[in-house]
mmCIF file of C-alpha atoms in Angstrom:
data_model
loop_
_atom_site.group_PDB
_atom_site.id
_atom_site.type_symbol
_atom_site.label_atom_id
_atom_site.label_comp_id
_atom_site.label_asym_id
_atom_site.label_seq_id
_atom_site.Cartn_x
_atom_site.Cartn_y
_atom_site.Cartn_z
ATOM 1 C CA MET O 24 120.094 34.925 90.625
ATOM 2 C CA ALA O 25 121.386 33.302 93.691
ATOM 3 C CA PRO O 26 119.619 34.612 97.134
ATOM 4 C CA ARG O 27 122.929 36.244 98.461
ATOM 5 C CA SER O 28 123.379 37.953 94.978
ATOM 6 C CA LEU O 29 119.761 39.381 95.521
ATOM 7 C CA ALA O 30 120.549 40.310 99.464
ATOM 8 C CA VAL O 31 123.289 42.409 97.984
ATOM 9 C CA LEU O 32 121.631 43.901 95.245
ATOM 10 C CA ALA O 33 118.951 45.198 98.045
ATOM 11 C CA ALA O 34 121.336 46.026 100.393
ATOM 12 C CA ALA O 35 122.961 48.323 97.792
ATOM 13 C CA ALA O 36 119.824 49.944 96.318
ATOM 14 C CA SER O 37 119.063 50.744 100.114
ATOM 15 C CA LEU O 38 121.846 52.271 100.665
ATOM 16 C CA ILE O 39 121.672 54.211 97.599
ATOM 17 C CA ALA O 40 118.201 55.294 98.399
ATOM 18 C CA CYS O 41 119.161 56.412 102.120
ATOM 19 C CA ALA O 42 122.170 58.788 100.203
ATOM 20 C CA HIS O 43 119.732 60.214 97.626
ATOM 21 C CA ALA O 44 117.425 60.920 100.893
ATOM 22 C CA GLU O 45 120.712 62.600 102.451
ATOM 23 C CA ASP O 46 121.473 64.825 99.759
ATOM 24 C CA TRP O 47 118.690 67.056 100.801
ATOM 25 C CA PRO O 48 119.591 69.712 102.911
ATOM 26 C CA ALA O 49 123.558 68.675 102.452
ATOM 27 C CA CYS O 50 123.503 69.299 98.847
ATOM 28 C CA GLN O 51 122.828 73.004 99.955
ATOM 29 C CA GLN O 52 125.696 75.501 98.822
ATOM 30 C CA GLN O 53 126.144 77.806 101.712
ATOM 31 C CA ASN O 54 127.237 81.243 101.989
ATOM 32 C CA THR O 55 127.296 81.118 98.081
ATOM 33 C CA VAL O 56 125.595 83.215 95.615
ATOM 34 C CA VAL O 57 124.800 82.927 91.912
ATOM 35 C CA ARG O 58 124.682 86.414 90.357
ATOM 36 C CA SER O 59 122.840 86.971 86.888
ATOM 37 C CA GLY O 60 126.290 86.544 84.870
ATOM 38 C CA GLY O 61 123.566 87.038 81.962
ATOM 39 C CA GLN O 62 121.724 83.735 83.028
ATOM 40 C CA ALA O 63 118.847 85.390 84.996
ATOM 41 C CA LEU O 64 115.799 83.121 84.392
ATOM 42 C CA PHE O 65 112.968 85.418 83.701
ATOM 43 C CA ALA O 66 109.682 83.537 84.256
ATOM 44 C CA ASN O 67 106.033 83.787 84.870
ATOM 45 C CA LEU O 68 106.432 83.028 88.465
ATOM 46 C CA GLN O 69 102.741 84.256 89.317
ATOM 47 C CA GLY O 70 101.480 81.096 88.523
ATOM 48 C CA TYR O 71 103.389 79.394 90.832
ATOM 49 C CA GLY O 72 102.105 81.633 93.469
ATOM 50 C CA ALA O 73 104.627 84.436 93.326
ATOM 51 C CA THR O 74 102.940 87.921 94.133
ATOM 52 C CA ILE O 75 105.592 90.100 95.608
ATOM 53 C CA GLY O 76 109.242 91.077 95.449
ATOM 54 C CA CYS O 77 109.183 90.417 91.420
ATOM 55 C CA PHE O 78 111.556 92.126 89.138
ATOM 56 C CA LEU O 79 109.758 95.576 88.612
ATOM 57 C CA ASP O 80 106.937 94.255 90.658
ATOM 58 C CA ASP O 81 105.797 91.872 87.431
ATOM 59 C CA CYS O 82 105.461 88.362 88.599
ATOM 60 C CA MET O 83 104.549 87.570 85.497
ATOM 61 C CA SER O 84 108.088 87.851 84.197
ATOM 62 C CA SER O 85 110.741 87.769 86.871
ATOM 63 C CA ASP O 86 113.768 86.020 88.102
ATOM 64 C CA LYS O 87 113.027 86.501 92.070
ATOM 65 C CA PHE O 88 110.348 86.647 94.102
ATOM 66 C CA VAL O 89 109.786 86.876 98.052
ATOM 67 C CA ALA O 90 109.946 83.336 99.368
ATOM 68 C CA SER O 91 109.982 82.720 103.193
ATOM 69 C CA GLU O 92 110.942 79.081 103.023
ATOM 70 C CA ILE O 93 113.716 77.755 101.118
ATOM 71 C CA GLU O 94 111.803 74.941 99.873
ATOM 72 C CA SER O 95 109.665 77.476 97.997
ATOM 73 C CA CYS O 96 112.839 78.263 95.684
ATOM 74 C CA THR O 97 113.315 74.558 95.064
ATOM 75 C CA LYS O 98 109.976 73.656 93.971
ATOM 76 C CA VAL O 99 109.615 76.351 91.702
ATOM 77 C CA CYS O 100 113.270 75.889 89.770
ATOM 78 C CA PHE O 101 112.402 72.249 89.641
ATOM 79 C CA SER O 102 109.009 72.929 88.167
ATOM 80 C CA LEU O 103 110.671 75.410 85.574
ATOM 81 C CA PRO O 104 112.273 73.336 82.558
ATOM 82 C CA GLU O 105 115.188 75.769 82.152
ATOM 83 C CA CYS O 106 115.962 76.526 85.644
ATOM 84 C CA GLU O 107 119.482 75.136 86.415
ATOM 85 C CA TRP O 108 120.017 76.966 89.758
ATOM 86 C CA TRP O 109 118.402 78.305 92.803
ATOM 87 C CA VAL O 110 119.521 81.184 95.006
ATOM 88 C CA TRP O 111 117.804 82.077 98.123
ATOM 89 C CA GLY O 112 119.107 85.206 100.270
ATOM 90 C CA THR O 113 118.006 88.720 101.407
ATOM 91 C CA GLU O 114 117.698 91.546 99.409
ATOM 92 C CA GLU O 115 116.258 94.846 100.825
ATOM 93 C CA GLY O 116 115.772 93.415 103.932
ATOM 94 C CA GLU O 117 113.368 90.632 102.011
ATOM 95 C CA THR O 118 114.203 87.039 102.103
ATOM 96 C CA LYS O 119 113.871 86.110 98.065
ATOM 97 C CA CYS O 120 114.519 83.434 95.926
ATOM 98 C CA TRP O 121 116.193 84.094 92.533
ATOM 99 C CA PHE O 122 116.460 81.460 89.398
ATOM 100 C CA ARG O 123 119.605 80.962 86.984
ATOM 101 C CA THR O 124 120.059 79.236 83.866
ATOM 102 C CA GLY O 125 123.765 78.749 84.708
ATOM 103 C CA ASP O 126 126.320 79.068 87.655
ATOM 104 C CA SER O 127 128.792 81.237 85.784
ATOM 105 C CA GLY O 128 127.904 84.367 88.099
ATOM 106 C CA ARG O 129 129.219 81.980 91.294
ATOM 107 C CA GLU O 130 130.971 83.883 94.343
ATOM 108 C CA ALA O 131 131.276 83.714 98.022
ATOM 109 C CA GLY O 132 128.250 85.448 99.874
ATOM 110 C CA GLU O 133 127.660 85.603 103.367
ATOM 111 C CA GLY O 134 124.195 84.265 104.458
ATOM 112 C CA TRP O 135 123.017 83.064 100.866
ATOM 113 C CA ILE O 136 122.429 79.808 99.618
ATOM 114 C CA SER O 137 122.504 78.319 96.529
ATOM 115 C CA GLY O 138 121.346 75.006 95.036
ATOM 116 C CA HIS O 139 121.209 72.893 91.556
ATOM 117 C CA LYS O 140 117.919 71.885 90.310
ATOM 118 C CA GLY O 141 118.255 68.459 91.661
ATOM 119 C CA CYS O 142 118.652 69.970 95.405
ATOM 120 C CA ASN O 143 115.360 69.637 96.657
ATOM 121 C CA PRO O 144 113.887 67.728 99.527
ATOM 122 C CA PRO O 145 112.899 64.201 98.905
ATOM 123 C CA GLY O 146 109.210 63.802 97.299
ATOM 124 C CA THR O 147 109.414 67.384 95.720
ATOM 125 C CA GLN O 148 107.241 67.119 92.559
ATOM 126 C CA VAL O 149 106.484 69.643 89.782
ATOM 127 C CA LEU O 150 104.056 72.350 90.466
ATOM 128 C CA VAL O 151 100.869 72.801 88.462
ATOM 129 C CA MET O 152 100.174 76.568 87.338
ATOM 130 C CA GLY O 153 97.382 78.267 89.009
ATOM 131 C CA ASN O 154 94.806 76.090 90.682
ATOM 132 C CA SER O 155 94.538 72.386 89.315
ATOM 133 C CA GLU O 156 90.969 72.177 90.626
ATOM 134 C CA CYS O 157 89.907 74.568 87.363
ATOM 135 C CA TRP O 158 91.448 72.992 84.605
ATOM 136 C CA ALA O 159 89.577 70.711 82.222
ATOM 137 C CA GLU O 160 89.681 69.548 78.529
ATOM 138 C CA GLY O 161 90.414 72.778 76.300
ATOM 139 C CA PHE O 162 90.913 75.091 79.564
ATOM 140 C CA GLY O 163 94.277 75.305 81.220
ATOM 141 C CA TYR O 164 96.470 78.220 82.524
ATOM 142 C CA VAL O 165 98.322 78.704 79.192
ATOM 143 C CA ASN O 166 94.889 79.681 77.482
ATOM 144 C CA CYS O 167 93.183 81.016 80.296
ATOM 145 C CA CYS O 168 95.748 82.971 82.291
ATOM 146 C CA ASP O 169 98.517 83.829 79.988
ATOM 147 C CA ALA O 170 99.673 87.617 79.826
ATOM 148 C CA LYS O 171 98.227 87.934 76.486
ATOM 149 C CA PHE O 172 95.149 88.202 77.728
ATOM 150 C CA GLY O 173 95.568 91.219 79.744
ATOM 151 C CA PRO O 174 95.322 91.404 83.556
ATOM 152 C CA ASN O 175 92.163 89.586 83.980
ATOM 153 C CA GLY O 176 92.916 86.551 81.765
ATOM 154 C CA ASN O 177 90.890 84.906 79.079
ATOM 155 C CA ALA O 178 87.510 86.322 79.129
ATOM 156 C CA GLN O 179 86.114 83.217 77.417
ATOM 157 C CA CYS O 180 87.525 81.245 80.081
ATOM 158 C CA TRP O 181 85.430 82.358 83.088
ATOM 159 C CA ASP O 182 81.705 81.888 84.404
ATOM 160 C CA GLY O 183 80.027 82.484 87.613
ATOM 161 C CA VAL O 184 82.294 79.694 89.046
ATOM 162 C CA PHE O 185 85.506 80.197 87.325
ATOM 163 C CA ASN O 186 87.518 83.413 87.174
ATOM 164 C CA TYR O 187 90.838 84.845 86.887
ATOM 165 C CA ASP O 188 91.507 85.330 90.937
ATOM 166 C CA ARG O 189 90.124 81.676 91.627
ATOM 167 C CA CYS O 190 91.879 79.819 88.700
ATOM 168 C CA CYS O 191 95.446 81.792 87.870
ATOM 169 C CA PHE O 192 96.741 81.577 91.232
ATOM 170 C CA PRO O 193 97.654 78.188 93.094
ATOM 171 C CA LYS O 194 95.277 77.021 95.756
ATOM 172 C CA ASP O 195 98.026 76.418 97.864
ATOM 173 C CA GLU O 196 100.899 79.311 98.970
ATOM 174 C CA LEU O 197 104.480 78.646 98.121
#
């Protein structure tokens, strides 16, 4: 390929990269809420660090949680395979995040912000459920922390060092 062609390709790639980086926060849909419309995504949000503001106070099966920063919404939605839309707004005096599998419930809503799964800050990565420092071969969030094992998880996973509280919640807060 001619040097000029390579320079043009490099410049185009640079522009595309810059355009992608500028998608955040421009991709946010201001004053837009996506109501459930039968598309609420109930998932285990506790494993990502959600502890309050969940549906019926159950963060193991909820479509929402208290989120003081909009980035928390984007990270969790990006990590949930079924999530297509996130919504950030206020309910009962608390700033929360909701997750949706579609946007058929879209409507104007003063103060609400919504975004597609791909609307997130540059460098956003899929979150690991629980504390990644706990997981080794044969041990992981699903076989140690799943709700089917009860409120303290799978007793076979725990010893003097590893326990439910240390391992089933992320090390870093949302």
